[in-house]
């Protein structure tokens, strides 16, 4: 049964309609503004769902570094050097390049090293199996603008966490520990 996105006065809204809407494919879980040097979203991953999408927009870094994330156990960041990633970078005025990371204490969300404070980085990533006891993987892409070149950059890639820990949250940070600003939205995917 299809659910209308527009409801009119007098229309009957049944429990079945509510259940269909609650179980739709992509549903908002958590989000808000990023601030300071790190922002935690604890409790956003549960055993009920396996796959999630994170969307970051208008990200600004006071000083260069990678826009990154760490998984959370409750409110404690998982800082073990078990994060891995590989990205392909395509720039509007330069040759393709790669960005790889191995045995790092954070996961990169795309190449954002030369950002300034103008909100010039955005990304969308899928995170698979964060709450499960198998390894957590992620894949996605980011786009950014470098003021000094000028250059638009698209990064696409994937990564994983070489740990079978169960994670219930995520922390966003600048890899150099500097201040970040912007917005994040976290969604979950329906299983069936």
XYZ file of N, CA and C in Angstrom:
576
model
N 0.844 -1.182 0.000
C 0.000 0.000 0.000
C 0.886 1.240 0.000
N 0.680 2.113 -0.932
C 1.472 3.338 -1.021
C 0.955 4.363 -0.022
N 1.878 5.102 0.552
C 1.519 6.152 1.488
C 1.705 7.495 0.797
N 0.683 8.322 0.869
C 0.776 9.654 0.294
C 1.694 10.509 1.150
N 2.479 11.368 0.511
C 3.324 12.282 1.276
C 2.564 13.537 1.665
N 1.348 13.671 1.144
C 0.510 14.814 1.465
C -0.808 14.286 2.010
N -1.160 14.737 3.200
C -2.404 14.314 3.821
C -3.374 15.487 3.840
N -4.657 15.172 3.743
C -5.673 16.213 3.707
C -6.591 16.073 4.917
N -7.237 17.156 5.279
C -8.167 17.163 6.397
C -9.258 16.129 6.168
N -9.543 15.331 7.180
C -10.589 14.329 7.094
C -10.102 12.973 6.606
N -8.881 12.889 6.145
C -8.340 11.616 5.667
C -8.104 10.692 6.861
N -8.437 9.406 6.708
C -8.244 8.419 7.760
C -6.802 7.929 7.724
N -6.129 8.039 8.844
C -4.746 7.595 8.985
C -4.770 6.401 9.926
N -4.489 5.195 9.395
C -4.623 3.962 10.166
C -3.299 3.552 10.805
N -3.357 2.587 11.716
C -2.148 2.022 12.321
C -1.267 1.383 11.247
N -1.868 0.748 10.266
C -1.101 0.148 9.164
C -0.333 1.219 8.392
N -0.970 2.375 8.175
C -0.289 3.486 7.505
C 0.916 3.954 8.328
N 0.728 4.073 9.628
C 1.817 4.512 10.514
C 2.959 3.510 10.503
N 2.634 2.218 10.526
C 3.679 1.189 10.500
C 4.474 1.237 9.198
N 3.779 1.445 8.073
C 4.465 1.558 6.793
C 5.414 2.750 6.780
N 4.982 3.859 7.327
C 5.842 5.046 7.358
C 7.024 4.834 8.295
N 6.804 4.209 9.441
C 7.880 3.966 10.406
C 8.915 3.005 9.858
N 8.500 2.119 8.965
C 9.413 1.117 8.408
C 9.866 1.458 6.999
N 9.762 2.715 6.610
C 10.179 3.084 5.261
C 11.685 2.892 5.096
N 12.158 2.950 3.870
C 13.535 2.583 3.552
C 14.613 3.342 4.287
N 14.598 4.656 4.289
C 15.646 5.469 4.891
C 15.001 6.416 5.886
N 15.362 6.284 7.159
C 14.709 7.053 8.218
C 15.762 7.770 9.068
N 15.506 9.035 9.349
C 16.389 9.851 10.181
C 16.516 9.251 11.577
N 17.763 9.154 12.072
C 18.029 8.607 13.402
C 18.535 9.682 14.347
N 19.525 10.456 13.905
C 20.151 11.462 14.759
C 20.851 12.480 13.879
N 21.261 13.569 14.487
C 22.018 14.570 13.758
C 22.069 15.870 14.505
N 22.673 16.847 13.862
C 22.788 18.160 14.460
C 24.053 18.849 14.012
N 24.416 19.882 14.751
C 25.589 20.674 14.403
C 26.861 20.035 14.938
N 27.929 20.156 14.163
C 29.259 19.761 14.606
C 29.928 20.995 15.194
N 30.662 20.794 16.276
C 31.330 21.932 16.901
C 32.535 21.440 17.683
N 33.344 22.364 18.083
C 34.536 22.070 18.869
C 35.494 21.195 18.065
N 36.246 20.334 18.726
C 37.202 19.479 18.021
C 36.638 18.104 17.717
N 35.567 17.715 18.401
C 34.919 16.422 18.165
C 33.472 16.500 18.631
N 32.591 15.816 17.893
C 31.174 15.769 18.253
C 30.714 14.322 18.236
N 30.121 13.876 19.344
C 29.653 12.499 19.489
C 28.158 12.382 19.211
N 27.783 11.269 18.576
C 26.384 10.881 18.418
C 26.280 9.469 18.985
N 26.055 9.389 20.293
C 26.000 8.106 20.997
C 24.614 7.488 20.866
N 24.566 6.153 20.804
C 23.304 5.429 20.789
C 22.553 5.449 19.471
N 23.171 5.874 18.380
C 22.447 5.947 17.108
C 22.457 4.627 16.334
N 23.329 3.678 16.696
C 23.363 2.357 16.052
C 22.808 1.325 17.029
N 21.912 0.450 16.534
C 21.307 -0.565 17.393
C 21.297 -1.918 16.684
N 20.905 -2.929 17.409
C 20.823 -4.275 16.834
C 19.654 -4.418 15.860
N 18.716 -3.494 15.886
C 17.540 -3.571 15.022
C 17.888 -3.368 13.554
N 18.915 -2.564 13.267
C 19.281 -2.250 11.889
C 20.751 -2.547 11.650
N 21.098 -2.901 10.400
C 22.477 -3.250 10.074
C 23.218 -2.151 9.336
N 22.515 -1.347 8.540
C 23.174 -0.401 7.645
C 22.659 1.014 7.859
N 23.584 1.977 7.746
C 23.285 3.376 8.038
C 23.915 4.276 6.988
N 23.371 5.473 6.849
C 23.955 6.497 5.987
C 24.248 7.727 6.833
N 25.439 8.301 6.636
C 25.773 9.564 7.280
C 25.975 10.610 6.186
N 25.432 11.788 6.417
C 25.560 12.890 5.462
C 26.088 14.097 6.227
N 27.241 14.608 5.805
C 27.831 15.803 6.391
C 27.759 16.916 5.367
N 27.389 18.125 5.806
C 27.285 19.245 4.883
C 27.831 20.516 5.508
N 28.313 21.392 4.635
C 28.836 22.701 5.024
C 29.931 22.589 6.083
N 30.830 21.627 5.908
C 31.887 21.407 6.889
C 33.001 22.429 6.704
N 33.409 23.030 7.811
C 34.526 23.966 7.843
C 35.540 23.481 8.870
N 36.807 23.612 8.531
C 37.902 23.276 9.438
C 38.719 24.537 9.658
N 39.046 24.835 10.916
C 39.825 26.037 11.186
C 41.247 25.899 10.672
N 41.773 24.690 10.672
C 43.110 24.395 10.168
C 42.987 23.079 9.408
N 43.883 22.834 8.460
C 43.810 21.630 7.648
C 43.833 20.346 8.452
N 43.544 19.276 7.769
C 43.472 17.943 8.343
C 42.379 17.188 7.632
N 42.238 15.937 7.915
C 41.172 15.137 7.330
C 39.915 15.280 8.166
N 38.771 15.372 7.501
C 37.508 15.212 8.200
C 37.380 13.719 8.441
N 37.193 13.322 9.678
C 37.316 11.920 10.046
C 36.208 11.507 11.004
N 36.157 10.208 11.277
C 35.249 9.705 12.306
C 35.925 8.594 13.084
N 35.396 8.367 14.282
C 35.743 7.217 15.109
C 34.436 6.594 15.571
N 34.451 5.308 15.779
C 33.280 4.633 16.315
C 33.262 4.827 17.835
N 32.071 4.704 18.407
C 31.896 4.859 19.850
C 31.386 3.570 20.475
N 31.885 3.271 21.658
C 31.299 2.289 22.569
C 30.714 3.112 23.702
N 29.399 3.256 23.725
C 28.722 4.180 24.621
C 29.219 5.582 24.268
N 29.931 6.257 25.143
C 30.465 7.583 24.807
C 31.988 7.570 24.671
N 32.586 6.380 24.675
C 34.039 6.256 24.576
C 34.446 6.002 23.126
N 35.323 6.853 22.608
C 35.795 6.704 21.230
C 36.737 5.513 21.120
N 36.563 4.735 20.055
C 37.433 3.600 19.752
C 38.653 4.162 19.020
N 39.772 4.276 19.725
C 40.967 4.931 19.185
C 42.071 3.947 18.814
N 41.793 2.659 18.860
C 42.805 1.680 18.459
C 43.199 1.906 17.003
N 44.449 1.657 16.663
C 44.961 1.877 15.306
C 44.524 0.747 14.386
N 43.203 0.665 14.139
C 42.620 -0.413 13.351
C 41.715 0.095 12.225
N 41.848 1.366 11.863
C 41.054 1.954 10.783
C 41.862 1.934 9.482
N 41.191 1.578 8.368
C 41.830 1.480 7.057
C 40.934 2.138 6.015
N 41.525 2.773 4.970
C 40.734 3.352 3.901
C 41.559 3.509 2.636
N 40.838 3.657 1.521
C 41.452 3.942 0.222
C 40.484 4.795 -0.579
N 40.945 5.960 -1.056
C 40.140 6.882 -1.854
C 40.845 7.190 -3.166
N 40.054 7.419 -4.199
C 40.535 7.984 -5.450
C 40.063 9.426 -5.489
N 40.971 10.336 -5.788
C 40.669 11.766 -5.816
C 40.710 12.275 -7.253
N 39.644 12.947 -7.674
C 39.585 13.545 -9.006
C 39.378 15.040 -8.842
N 40.360 15.821 -9.283
C 40.293 17.265 -9.145
C 39.958 17.951 -10.446
N 39.379 19.138 -10.345
C 38.988 19.887 -11.539
C 40.189 20.463 -12.280
N 41.324 20.598 -11.633
C 42.498 21.181 -12.295
C 43.778 20.389 -12.069
N 43.669 19.148 -11.629
C 44.897 18.367 -11.437
C 44.663 16.908 -11.804
N 45.729 16.138 -11.839
C 45.656 14.722 -12.198
C 45.034 13.913 -11.063
N 44.415 12.767 -11.365
C 43.880 11.898 -10.313
C 44.976 11.475 -9.338
N 44.576 11.266 -8.104
C 45.519 10.816 -7.082
C 44.816 9.841 -6.157
N 45.548 9.292 -5.228
C 44.961 8.380 -4.250
C 45.280 8.852 -2.844
N 44.450 8.425 -1.921
C 44.650 8.695 -0.499
C 44.361 7.392 0.228
N 45.348 6.852 0.910
C 45.167 5.601 1.638
C 45.592 5.777 3.084
N 44.997 4.978 3.938
C 45.345 4.982 5.351
C 45.320 3.572 5.877
N 46.282 3.241 6.707
C 46.356 1.894 7.280
C 46.770 2.000 8.732
N 46.099 1.229 9.566
C 46.400 1.172 10.996
C 46.376 2.571 11.617
N 45.342 3.345 11.292
C 45.175 4.688 11.843
C 44.219 4.641 13.032
N 44.205 5.704 13.816
C 43.330 5.765 14.991
C 42.017 6.486 14.689
N 41.729 6.722 13.412
C 40.489 7.335 12.948
C 40.268 6.892 11.510
N 39.082 7.141 10.973
C 38.767 6.819 9.572
C 38.534 8.114 8.808
N 39.175 8.259 7.663
C 39.010 9.447 6.823
C 37.658 9.405 6.114
N 37.060 10.590 5.928
C 35.823 10.727 5.162
C 36.070 11.360 3.804
N 37.308 11.461 3.408
C 37.654 12.060 2.119
C 38.699 13.125 2.289
N 39.370 13.439 1.225
C 40.485 14.369 1.284
C 39.984 15.791 1.490
N 40.345 16.394 2.604
C 39.849 17.730 2.947
C 40.951 18.576 3.567
N 42.198 18.286 3.256
C 43.320 18.840 4.000
C 43.458 20.353 3.894
N 43.154 20.952 2.763
C 43.388 22.378 2.592
C 42.149 23.237 2.837
N 41.172 22.715 3.509
C 39.949 23.487 3.719
C 40.188 24.707 4.590
N 39.395 25.731 4.346
C 39.403 26.900 5.212
C 38.064 26.956 5.933
N 37.686 28.117 6.401
C 36.477 28.225 7.218
C 35.233 28.597 6.412
N 35.170 28.238 5.135
C 34.022 28.652 4.322
C 32.997 27.554 4.072
N 33.036 26.456 4.805
C 32.036 25.406 4.649
C 32.113 24.718 3.316
N 33.309 24.290 2.937
C 33.514 23.804 1.578
C 33.708 22.297 1.462
N 33.252 21.515 2.434
C 33.368 20.055 2.371
C 32.023 19.437 2.704
N 31.593 18.464 1.891
C 30.373 17.704 2.166
C 30.618 16.257 1.765
N 29.909 15.323 2.414
C 30.089 13.920 2.054
C 28.854 13.107 2.428
N 28.774 11.928 1.820
C 27.737 10.954 2.132
C 28.404 9.585 2.161
N 28.235 8.855 3.251
C 28.857 7.541 3.405
C 27.858 6.534 3.962
N 28.000 5.307 3.524
C 27.232 4.189 4.071
C 28.117 3.482 5.091
N 27.552 3.127 6.231
C 28.278 2.363 7.251
C 27.534 1.048 7.442
N 28.259 -0.047 7.223
C 27.650 -1.367 7.289
C 28.092 -2.116 8.536
N 27.121 -2.617 9.275
C 27.330 -3.492 10.423
C 28.052 -2.843 11.603
N 27.747 -1.610 11.982
C 28.462 -1.029 13.119
C 28.126 -1.689 14.455
N 26.865 -2.107 14.627
C 26.467 -2.685 15.917
C 26.763 -4.184 15.999
N 26.868 -4.845 14.842
C 27.121 -6.286 14.830
C 28.515 -6.617 15.327
N 28.757 -7.902 15.542
C 30.050 -8.312 16.081
C 31.043 -8.702 14.992
N 30.716 -8.477 13.730
C 31.678 -8.654 12.649
C 32.382 -7.332 12.385
N 33.223 -7.288 11.386
C 33.917 -6.051 11.049
C 32.948 -5.015 10.484
N 33.244 -3.757 10.739
C 32.464 -2.642 10.230
C 33.138 -2.108 8.978
N 32.349 -1.915 7.912
C 32.858 -1.379 6.658
C 32.134 -0.082 6.331
N 32.763 0.743 5.492
C 32.085 1.936 5.012
C 32.533 2.259 3.598
N 31.658 2.931 2.874
C 31.943 3.350 1.507
C 31.227 4.666 1.264
N 31.801 5.500 0.394
C 31.131 6.763 0.132
C 31.949 7.708 -0.700
N 31.478 8.933 -0.731
C 32.165 9.951 -1.511
C 32.050 11.305 -0.827
N 32.968 12.180 -1.206
C 32.959 13.532 -0.665
C 33.315 14.508 -1.782
N 32.941 15.749 -1.583
C 33.358 16.794 -2.495
C 33.782 17.999 -1.666
N 34.782 18.703 -2.182
C 35.306 19.847 -1.456
C 35.849 20.876 -2.423
N 36.133 22.047 -1.894
C 36.656 23.152 -2.683
C 37.886 23.698 -1.979
N 38.988 23.801 -2.710
C 40.213 24.387 -2.167
C 40.295 25.825 -2.627
N 40.401 26.733 -1.701
C 40.425 28.149 -2.010
C 41.722 28.537 -2.710
N 42.844 27.991 -2.298
C 44.142 28.455 -2.780
C 44.427 28.093 -4.228
N 43.826 27.028 -4.787
C 44.215 26.588 -6.127
C 43.552 27.379 -7.246
N 42.275 27.703 -7.370
C 41.124 27.010 -6.772
C 40.893 25.656 -7.443
N 40.253 24.774 -6.693
C 40.092 23.405 -7.153
C 38.856 22.788 -6.516
N 38.033 22.156 -7.342
C 36.957 21.313 -6.828
C 37.483 19.891 -6.833
N 37.209 19.143 -5.778
C 37.757 17.797 -5.646
C 36.651 16.811 -5.289
N 36.607 15.697 -6.011
C 35.695 14.598 -5.705
C 36.530 13.423 -5.230
N 36.172 12.862 -4.075
C 36.841 11.675 -3.536
C 35.808 10.568 -3.421
N 36.163 9.390 -3.843
C 35.285 8.242 -3.669
C 36.123 7.072 -3.196
N 35.579 6.300 -2.260
C 36.369 5.200 -1.724
C 35.640 4.395 -0.675
N 36.424 3.634 0.056
C 35.869 2.712 1.054
C 36.896 2.487 2.146
N 36.427 1.903 3.220
C 37.318 1.586 4.326
C 36.684 0.579 5.254
N 37.396 0.278 6.305
C 36.891 -0.671 7.284
C 37.625 -0.547 8.605
N 37.074 -1.191 9.600
C 37.668 -1.213 10.933
C 37.999 -2.666 11.242
N 39.266 -2.944 11.422
C 39.723 -4.319 11.624
C 39.507 -4.742 13.077
N 38.247 -4.751 13.461
C 37.840 -5.109 14.821
C 36.452 -5.724 14.740
N 36.175 -6.667 15.596
C 34.836 -7.264 15.654
C 34.026 -6.694 16.814
N 34.452 -5.550 17.349
C 33.696 -4.884 18.413
C 32.340 -4.425 17.899
N 31.407 -4.327 18.805
C 30.099 -3.759 18.515
C 30.142 -2.282 18.880
N 29.693 -1.421 17.956
C 29.708 0.022 18.178
C 28.291 0.561 18.153
N 27.967 1.464 19.082
C 26.611 2.012 19.117
C 26.555 3.496 18.794
N 27.691 4.087 18.430
C 27.687 5.505 18.099
C 28.873 5.881 17.240
N 28.941 7.168 16.910
C 29.987 7.673 16.030
C 30.424 9.058 16.501
N 31.702 9.333 16.323
C 32.293 10.631 16.662
C 32.885 11.238 15.390
N 32.621 12.504 15.139
C 33.196 13.213 14.004
C 34.258 14.171 14.517
N 35.402 14.231 13.811
C 36.519 15.041 14.264
C 37.406 15.445 13.102
N 38.296 16.381 13.357
C 39.370 16.730 12.444
C 40.572 15.892 12.862
N 41.235 15.256 11.899
C 42.338 14.353 12.232
C 43.483 15.050 12.951
N 43.599 16.372 12.793
C 44.651 17.118 13.483
C 44.202 17.660 14.832
N 42.963 17.373 15.235
C 42.468 17.833 16.525
C 42.047 19.279 16.548
N 41.795 19.869 15.381
C 41.391 21.267 15.315
C 39.872 21.405 15.273
N 39.391 22.627 15.426
C 37.962 22.895 15.501
C 37.284 22.641 14.156
N 36.077 22.066 14.228
C 35.255 21.811 13.051
C 33.884 22.449 13.252
N 33.205 22.720 12.152
C 31.827 23.212 12.200
C 31.105 22.619 11.005
N 29.788 22.575 11.084
C 28.982 22.033 9.999
C 27.814 21.244 10.550
N 27.198 20.448 9.682
C 26.000 19.698 10.061
C 26.136 18.233 9.677
N 25.500 17.370 10.455
C 25.483 15.943 10.153
C 24.064 15.416 10.327
N 23.706 14.461 9.479
C 22.447 13.722 9.616
C 22.775 12.238 9.485
N 22.202 11.426 10.368
C 22.422 9.982 10.370
C 21.084 9.301 10.116
N 21.062 8.384 9.137
C 19.850 7.672 8.751
C 20.101 6.186 8.873
N 19.030 5.419 9.029
C 19.143 3.961 9.015
C 18.321 3.400 7.873
N 18.759 2.235 7.387
C 18.055 1.539 6.306
C 17.167 0.442 6.866
N 15.985 0.332 6.296
C 15.087 -0.759 6.655
C 15.697 -2.077 6.214
N 15.545 -3.141 7.022
C 16.096 -4.453 6.698
C 15.280 -5.173 5.644
N 13.988 -5.133 5.750
C 13.131 -5.868 4.814
C 11.858 -5.095 4.566
